[in-house]
mmCIF file of C-alpha atoms in Angstrom:
data_model
loop_
_atom_site.group_PDB
_atom_site.id
_atom_site.type_symbol
_atom_site.label_atom_id
_atom_site.label_comp_id
_atom_site.label_asym_id
_atom_site.label_seq_id
_atom_site.Cartn_x
_atom_site.Cartn_y
_atom_site.Cartn_z
ATOM 1 C CA MET A 8 0.000 0.000 0.000
ATOM 2 C CA LYS A 9 2.794 2.397 0.978
ATOM 3 C CA LYS A 10 4.691 1.591 -2.228
ATOM 4 C CA ALA A 11 1.561 2.244 -4.304
ATOM 5 C CA VAL A 12 1.119 5.655 -2.669
ATOM 6 C CA MET A 13 4.751 6.524 -3.352
ATOM 7 C CA ASN A 14 4.443 5.456 -6.987
ATOM 8 C CA GLU A 15 1.318 7.561 -7.375
ATOM 9 C CA ALA A 16 3.121 10.580 -5.904
ATOM 10 C CA SER A 17 6.046 10.052 -8.266
ATOM 11 C CA ALA A 18 3.701 9.798 -11.238
ATOM 12 C CA LYS A 19 2.009 13.034 -10.250
ATOM 13 C CA ALA A 20 5.370 14.744 -9.909
ATOM 14 C CA ARG A 21 6.442 13.592 -13.377
ATOM 15 C CA LYS A 22 3.124 14.698 -14.818
ATOM 16 C CA GLY A 23 3.514 18.121 -13.242
ATOM 17 C CA THR A 24 7.031 18.468 -14.614
ATOM 18 C CA ALA A 25 5.911 17.501 -18.110
ATOM 19 C CA SER A 26 3.029 19.965 -17.862
ATOM 20 C CA GLU A 27 5.366 22.766 -16.807
ATOM 21 C CA ARG A 28 7.741 21.986 -19.659
ATOM 22 C CA LYS A 29 4.897 22.000 -22.158
ATOM 23 C CA LEU A 30 3.673 25.346 -20.845
ATOM 24 C CA VAL A 31 7.144 26.921 -21.104
ATOM 25 C CA ALA A 32 7.669 25.398 -24.550
ATOM 26 C CA GLY A 33 4.479 27.088 -25.707
ATOM 27 C CA LEU A 34 5.692 30.452 -24.409
ATOM 28 C CA VAL A 35 9.066 29.938 -26.100
ATOM 29 C CA ALA A 36 7.308 29.135 -29.381
ATOM 30 C CA THR A 37 5.388 32.415 -29.271
ATOM 31 C CA GLY A 38 8.502 34.391 -28.310
ATOM 32 C CA GLU A 39 7.132 35.402 -24.904
ATOM 33 C CA VAL A 40 10.012 33.850 -22.968
ATOM 34 C CA SER A 41 13.550 32.791 -23.820
ATOM 35 C CA ASP A 42 14.441 29.173 -24.508
ATOM 36 C CA PRO A 43 15.687 27.927 -21.101
ATOM 37 C CA ASP A 44 18.305 25.773 -22.861
ATOM 38 C CA GLY A 45 19.597 28.625 -25.024
ATOM 39 C CA PRO A 46 22.337 31.129 -24.081
ATOM 40 C CA ARG A 47 19.886 33.919 -23.250
ATOM 41 C CA GLY A 48 17.609 31.636 -21.250
ATOM 42 C CA ARG A 49 20.499 30.192 -19.264
ATOM 43 C CA LEU A 50 21.653 33.706 -18.389
ATOM 44 C CA LEU A 51 18.178 34.689 -17.245
ATOM 45 C CA HIS A 52 17.796 31.564 -15.126
ATOM 46 C CA ALA A 53 21.194 32.073 -13.479
ATOM 47 C CA ALA A 54 20.490 35.758 -12.868
ATOM 48 C CA ALA A 55 17.066 35.026 -11.353
ATOM 49 C CA ARG A 56 18.577 32.543 -8.905
ATOM 50 C CA LEU A 57 21.475 34.792 -7.927
ATOM 51 C CA PHE A 58 19.317 37.914 -7.591
ATOM 52 C CA GLN A 59 17.003 35.942 -5.298
ATOM 53 C CA GLU A 60 19.799 34.408 -3.217
ATOM 54 C CA LYS A 61 22.303 37.274 -3.012
ATOM 55 C CA GLY A 62 20.265 40.318 -3.976
ATOM 56 C CA PHE A 63 20.573 42.450 -7.098
ATOM 57 C CA ALA A 64 23.145 44.880 -5.662
ATOM 58 C CA GLN A 65 25.394 42.095 -4.367
ATOM 59 C CA THR A 66 25.295 40.071 -7.587
ATOM 60 C CA THR A 67 27.903 41.025 -10.179
ATOM 61 C CA VAL A 68 27.930 40.439 -13.911
ATOM 62 C CA ARG A 69 30.964 38.262 -13.286
ATOM 63 C CA ASP A 70 28.923 36.115 -10.850
ATOM 64 C CA ILE A 71 26.248 35.528 -13.481
ATOM 65 C CA ALA A 72 28.778 34.758 -16.201
ATOM 66 C CA ALA A 73 30.597 32.289 -13.952
ATOM 67 C CA GLU A 74 27.320 30.542 -13.212
ATOM 68 C CA VAL A 75 26.812 29.686 -16.893
ATOM 69 C CA GLY A 76 30.496 29.276 -17.751
ATOM 70 C CA ILE A 77 31.102 32.268 -20.034
ATOM 71 C CA LEU A 78 33.193 35.432 -19.969
ATOM 72 C CA SER A 79 31.476 38.382 -18.293
ATOM 73 C CA GLY A 80 31.726 40.460 -21.462
ATOM 74 C CA SER A 81 29.626 37.893 -23.333
ATOM 75 C CA ILE A 82 26.564 38.906 -21.311
ATOM 76 C CA PHE A 83 26.506 42.249 -23.118
ATOM 77 C CA HIS A 84 25.780 40.486 -26.401
ATOM 78 C CA HIS A 85 22.333 39.805 -24.928
ATOM 79 C CA PHE A 86 21.716 42.651 -22.447
ATOM 80 C CA ARG A 87 22.957 46.229 -22.268
ATOM 81 C CA ASN A 88 23.561 46.107 -18.513
ATOM 82 C CA LYS A 89 22.641 44.287 -15.300
ATOM 83 C CA GLU A 90 19.491 46.362 -14.775
ATOM 84 C CA GLU A 91 18.142 45.358 -18.185
ATOM 85 C CA LEU A 92 18.834 41.753 -17.248
ATOM 86 C CA LEU A 93 16.800 42.192 -14.053
ATOM 87 C CA CYS A 94 13.951 43.758 -16.000
ATOM 88 C CA GLN A 95 13.878 40.886 -18.485
ATOM 89 C CA VAL A 96 13.887 38.350 -15.653
ATOM 90 C CA MET A 97 10.844 40.063 -14.150
ATOM 91 C CA LEU A 98 9.052 40.254 -17.495
ATOM 92 C CA GLU A 99 9.549 36.576 -18.237
ATOM 93 C CA VAL A 100 8.751 35.517 -14.676
ATOM 94 C CA SER A 101 5.469 37.443 -14.954
ATOM 95 C CA ARG A 102 4.607 35.759 -18.261
ATOM 96 C CA VAL A 103 5.265 32.266 -16.933
ATOM 97 C CA ALA A 104 3.295 32.977 -13.744
ATOM 98 C CA THR A 105 0.383 34.332 -15.784
ATOM 99 C CA ALA A 106 0.365 31.301 -18.066
ATOM 100 C CA ARG A 107 0.461 28.907 -15.091
ATOM 101 C CA MET A 108 -2.454 30.621 -13.417
ATOM 102 C CA ALA A 109 -4.495 30.744 -16.622
ATOM 103 C CA ALA A 110 -3.824 27.049 -17.227
ATOM 104 C CA ALA A 111 -4.987 26.205 -13.689
ATOM 105 C CA ALA A 112 -8.365 27.909 -14.181
ATOM 106 C CA GLN A 113 -11.337 25.816 -13.035
ATOM 107 C CA GLU A 114 -15.008 25.852 -13.959
ATOM 108 C CA SER A 115 -16.187 26.535 -10.400
ATOM 109 C CA PRO A 116 -15.624 30.188 -9.343
ATOM 110 C CA GLN A 117 -14.431 29.059 -5.919
ATOM 111 C CA ALA A 118 -12.070 26.466 -7.409
ATOM 112 C CA ARG A 119 -10.702 29.076 -9.816
ATOM 113 C CA LEU A 120 -9.890 31.462 -6.962
ATOM 114 C CA LEU A 121 -8.291 28.638 -4.992
ATOM 115 C CA ALA A 122 -6.163 27.817 -8.067
ATOM 116 C CA CYS A 123 -4.963 31.442 -8.190
ATOM 117 C CA ILE A 124 -3.972 31.305 -4.517
ATOM 118 C CA ARG A 125 -2.208 27.962 -4.914
ATOM 119 C CA CYS A 126 -0.286 29.053 -8.022
ATOM 120 C CA GLU A 127 0.937 32.216 -6.323
ATOM 121 C CA LEU A 128 1.993 30.341 -3.196
ATOM 122 C CA GLU A 129 3.885 27.804 -5.312
ATOM 123 C CA ALA A 130 5.732 30.622 -7.069
ATOM 124 C CA ILE A 131 6.491 32.530 -3.862
ATOM 125 C CA HIS A 132 7.895 29.428 -2.172
ATOM 126 C CA GLY A 133 10.104 28.401 -5.054
ATOM 127 C CA LEU A 134 8.040 25.414 -6.160
ATOM 128 C CA ALA A 135 7.461 26.981 -9.581
ATOM 129 C CA VAL A 136 8.503 30.048 -11.581
ATOM 130 C CA PRO A 137 12.142 30.577 -10.450
ATOM 131 C CA GLY A 138 12.789 34.186 -9.472
ATOM 132 C CA PHE A 139 9.179 35.108 -8.667
ATOM 133 C CA PRO A 140 9.997 36.636 -5.225
ATOM 134 C CA ILE A 141 12.290 39.252 -6.794
ATOM 135 C CA LEU A 142 9.233 40.902 -8.316
ATOM 136 C CA VAL A 143 8.749 42.281 -4.814
ATOM 137 C CA SER A 144 12.209 42.208 -3.243
ATOM 138 C CA GLU A 145 14.051 43.928 -6.113
ATOM 139 C CA TRP A 146 11.320 46.234 -7.384
ATOM 140 C CA ARG A 147 13.208 49.371 -6.368
ATOM 141 C CA SER A 148 16.298 48.207 -8.253
ATOM 142 C CA LEU A 149 14.482 48.891 -11.536
ATOM 143 C CA SER A 150 14.546 52.203 -13.343
ATOM 144 C CA ALA A 151 11.238 54.057 -13.759
ATOM 145 C CA GLU A 152 11.051 52.978 -17.400
ATOM 146 C CA SER A 153 11.639 49.319 -16.505
ATOM 147 C CA GLN A 154 9.038 49.509 -13.735
ATOM 148 C CA ARG A 155 6.475 50.702 -16.278
ATOM 149 C CA ARG A 156 7.307 47.775 -18.576
ATOM 150 C CA VAL A 157 6.935 45.244 -15.775
ATOM 151 C CA LEU A 158 3.712 46.841 -14.518
ATOM 152 C CA ASP A 159 2.228 46.636 -18.017
ATOM 153 C CA GLU A 160 3.072 42.924 -18.074
ATOM 154 C CA ARG A 161 1.735 42.377 -14.567
ATOM 155 C CA GLU A 162 -1.654 43.772 -15.602
ATOM 156 C CA HIS A 163 -2.402 40.495 -17.409
ATOM 157 C CA TYR A 164 -1.547 38.512 -14.273
ATOM 158 C CA GLU A 165 -3.589 40.757 -11.995
ATOM 159 C CA SER A 166 -6.572 40.725 -14.369
ATOM 160 C CA ILE A 167 -6.905 36.967 -13.809
ATOM 161 C CA TRP A 168 -6.944 37.564 -10.054
ATOM 162 C CA ILE A 169 -9.542 40.337 -10.249
ATOM 163 C CA ALA A 170 -11.778 38.312 -12.572
ATOM 164 C CA ALA A 171 -11.660 35.385 -10.133
ATOM 165 C CA LEU A 172 -12.466 37.623 -7.156
ATOM 166 C CA GLN A 173 -15.327 39.283 -9.001
ATOM 167 C CA ARG A 174 -17.032 35.921 -9.526
ATOM 168 C CA ARG A 175 -17.707 35.533 -5.813
ATOM 169 C CA PRO A 176 -21.369 35.658 -4.762
ATOM 170 C CA ALA A 177 -22.611 39.014 -3.477
ATOM 171 C CA GLY A 178 -21.996 39.512 0.227
ATOM 172 C CA VAL A 179 -19.175 36.955 0.429
ATOM 173 C CA GLY A 180 -15.944 38.168 2.017
ATOM 174 C CA ILE A 181 -14.404 41.550 1.208
ATOM 175 C CA ALA A 182 -16.716 43.159 -1.330
ATOM 176 C CA ASP A 183 -14.130 45.318 -3.109
ATOM 177 C CA SER A 184 -12.175 42.963 -5.388
ATOM 178 C CA GLN A 185 -9.253 45.370 -5.767
ATOM 179 C CA LEU A 186 -8.919 45.728 -2.001
ATOM 180 C CA ALA A 187 -9.286 41.969 -1.518
ATOM 181 C CA ARG A 188 -6.463 41.375 -3.987
ATOM 182 C CA LYS A 189 -4.139 43.868 -2.273
ATOM 183 C CA LEU A 190 -4.741 42.278 1.120
ATOM 184 C CA LEU A 191 -4.237 38.800 -0.331
ATOM 185 C CA LEU A 192 -1.020 39.823 -2.071
ATOM 186 C CA GLY A 193 0.414 41.180 1.179
ATOM 187 C CA ALA A 194 -0.511 38.026 3.081
ATOM 188 C CA LEU A 195 0.792 35.647 0.421
ATOM 189 C CA VAL A 196 4.094 37.444 -0.112
ATOM 190 C CA HIS A 197 4.718 37.697 3.637
ATOM 191 C CA SER A 198 4.210 33.938 4.007
ATOM 192 C CA HIS A 199 7.689 33.565 2.479
ATOM 193 C CA SER A 200 9.172 34.681 5.811
ATOM 194 C CA TRP A 201 7.397 32.121 8.011
ATOM 195 C CA PHE A 202 5.840 29.269 6.051
ATOM 196 C CA LYS A 203 7.901 26.215 5.110
ATOM 197 C CA PRO A 204 6.047 23.707 2.876
ATOM 198 C CA ARG A 205 6.237 20.241 4.402
ATOM 199 C CA ARG A 206 4.484 16.912 4.320
ATOM 200 C CA ARG A 207 3.589 16.919 8.000
ATOM 201 C CA GLY A 208 1.743 19.797 9.594
ATOM 202 C CA LEU A 209 0.496 22.646 7.441
ATOM 203 C CA THR A 210 0.946 21.830 3.755
ATOM 204 C CA LEU A 211 0.835 24.344 0.933
ATOM 205 C CA GLU A 212 -2.555 22.974 -0.165
ATOM 206 C CA ALA A 213 -3.906 23.413 3.363
ATOM 207 C CA LEU A 214 -2.512 26.937 3.563
ATOM 208 C CA ALA A 215 -4.151 27.806 0.239
ATOM 209 C CA GLY A 216 -7.473 26.613 1.627
ATOM 210 C CA GLN A 217 -7.085 28.767 4.726
ATOM 211 C CA VAL A 218 -6.191 31.810 2.622
ATOM 212 C CA LEU A 219 -9.308 31.246 0.529
ATOM 213 C CA LEU A 220 -11.408 31.650 3.680
ATOM 214 C CA MET A 221 -10.123 35.241 3.983
ATOM 215 C CA VAL A 222 -12.013 36.259 0.843
ATOM 216 C CA TRP A 223 -14.556 33.428 0.522
ATOM 217 C CA PRO A 224 -15.567 32.391 4.057
ATOM 218 C CA ASP A 225 -17.758 29.355 4.658
ATOM 219 C CA GLN A 226 -21.417 30.255 4.774
#
């Protein structure tokens, strides 16, 4: 019985990985994100990880180049400077996160909102979309022009959230969908400082269910 459960879990994990790869492949095909196996994609992936671990200011171009095994000057064939690299990381992270959330949409309004919460928690806690936390932590490292570009991209992501919140029945939870989203965003992002996904105790799925109650309480 135990072996069967483990095999089922492994199968689900492989299925999830294949699904993620298919999703990214679709975005690569449309030119929305860089090929993760190509030179540009490898640079972006390395930069996202280093910016998240060390911080943007503490990460050098040499650090990023060393991570992918190239000379630091080679980075400038793809990006004008480190700030442009950060901006592109944020743009592509936003596109992948948006695609994941759209793909997780459910028929039931409540299930759709729960899927939004779960997808964001997965991204925040490093279970999907590498580099997602830097959208918050390194926001001030962007120039005003880059912030505008990222905000324009984030509008697609946020529109999925607002649409899901607007499908709640009248009188359920916080009435103002924009306010509900802002409060949810603060709570979800802050969970990075205290919540550790684990098999025993509070799981990510259980946390997502509790967060749902903030904006869609049981009647």
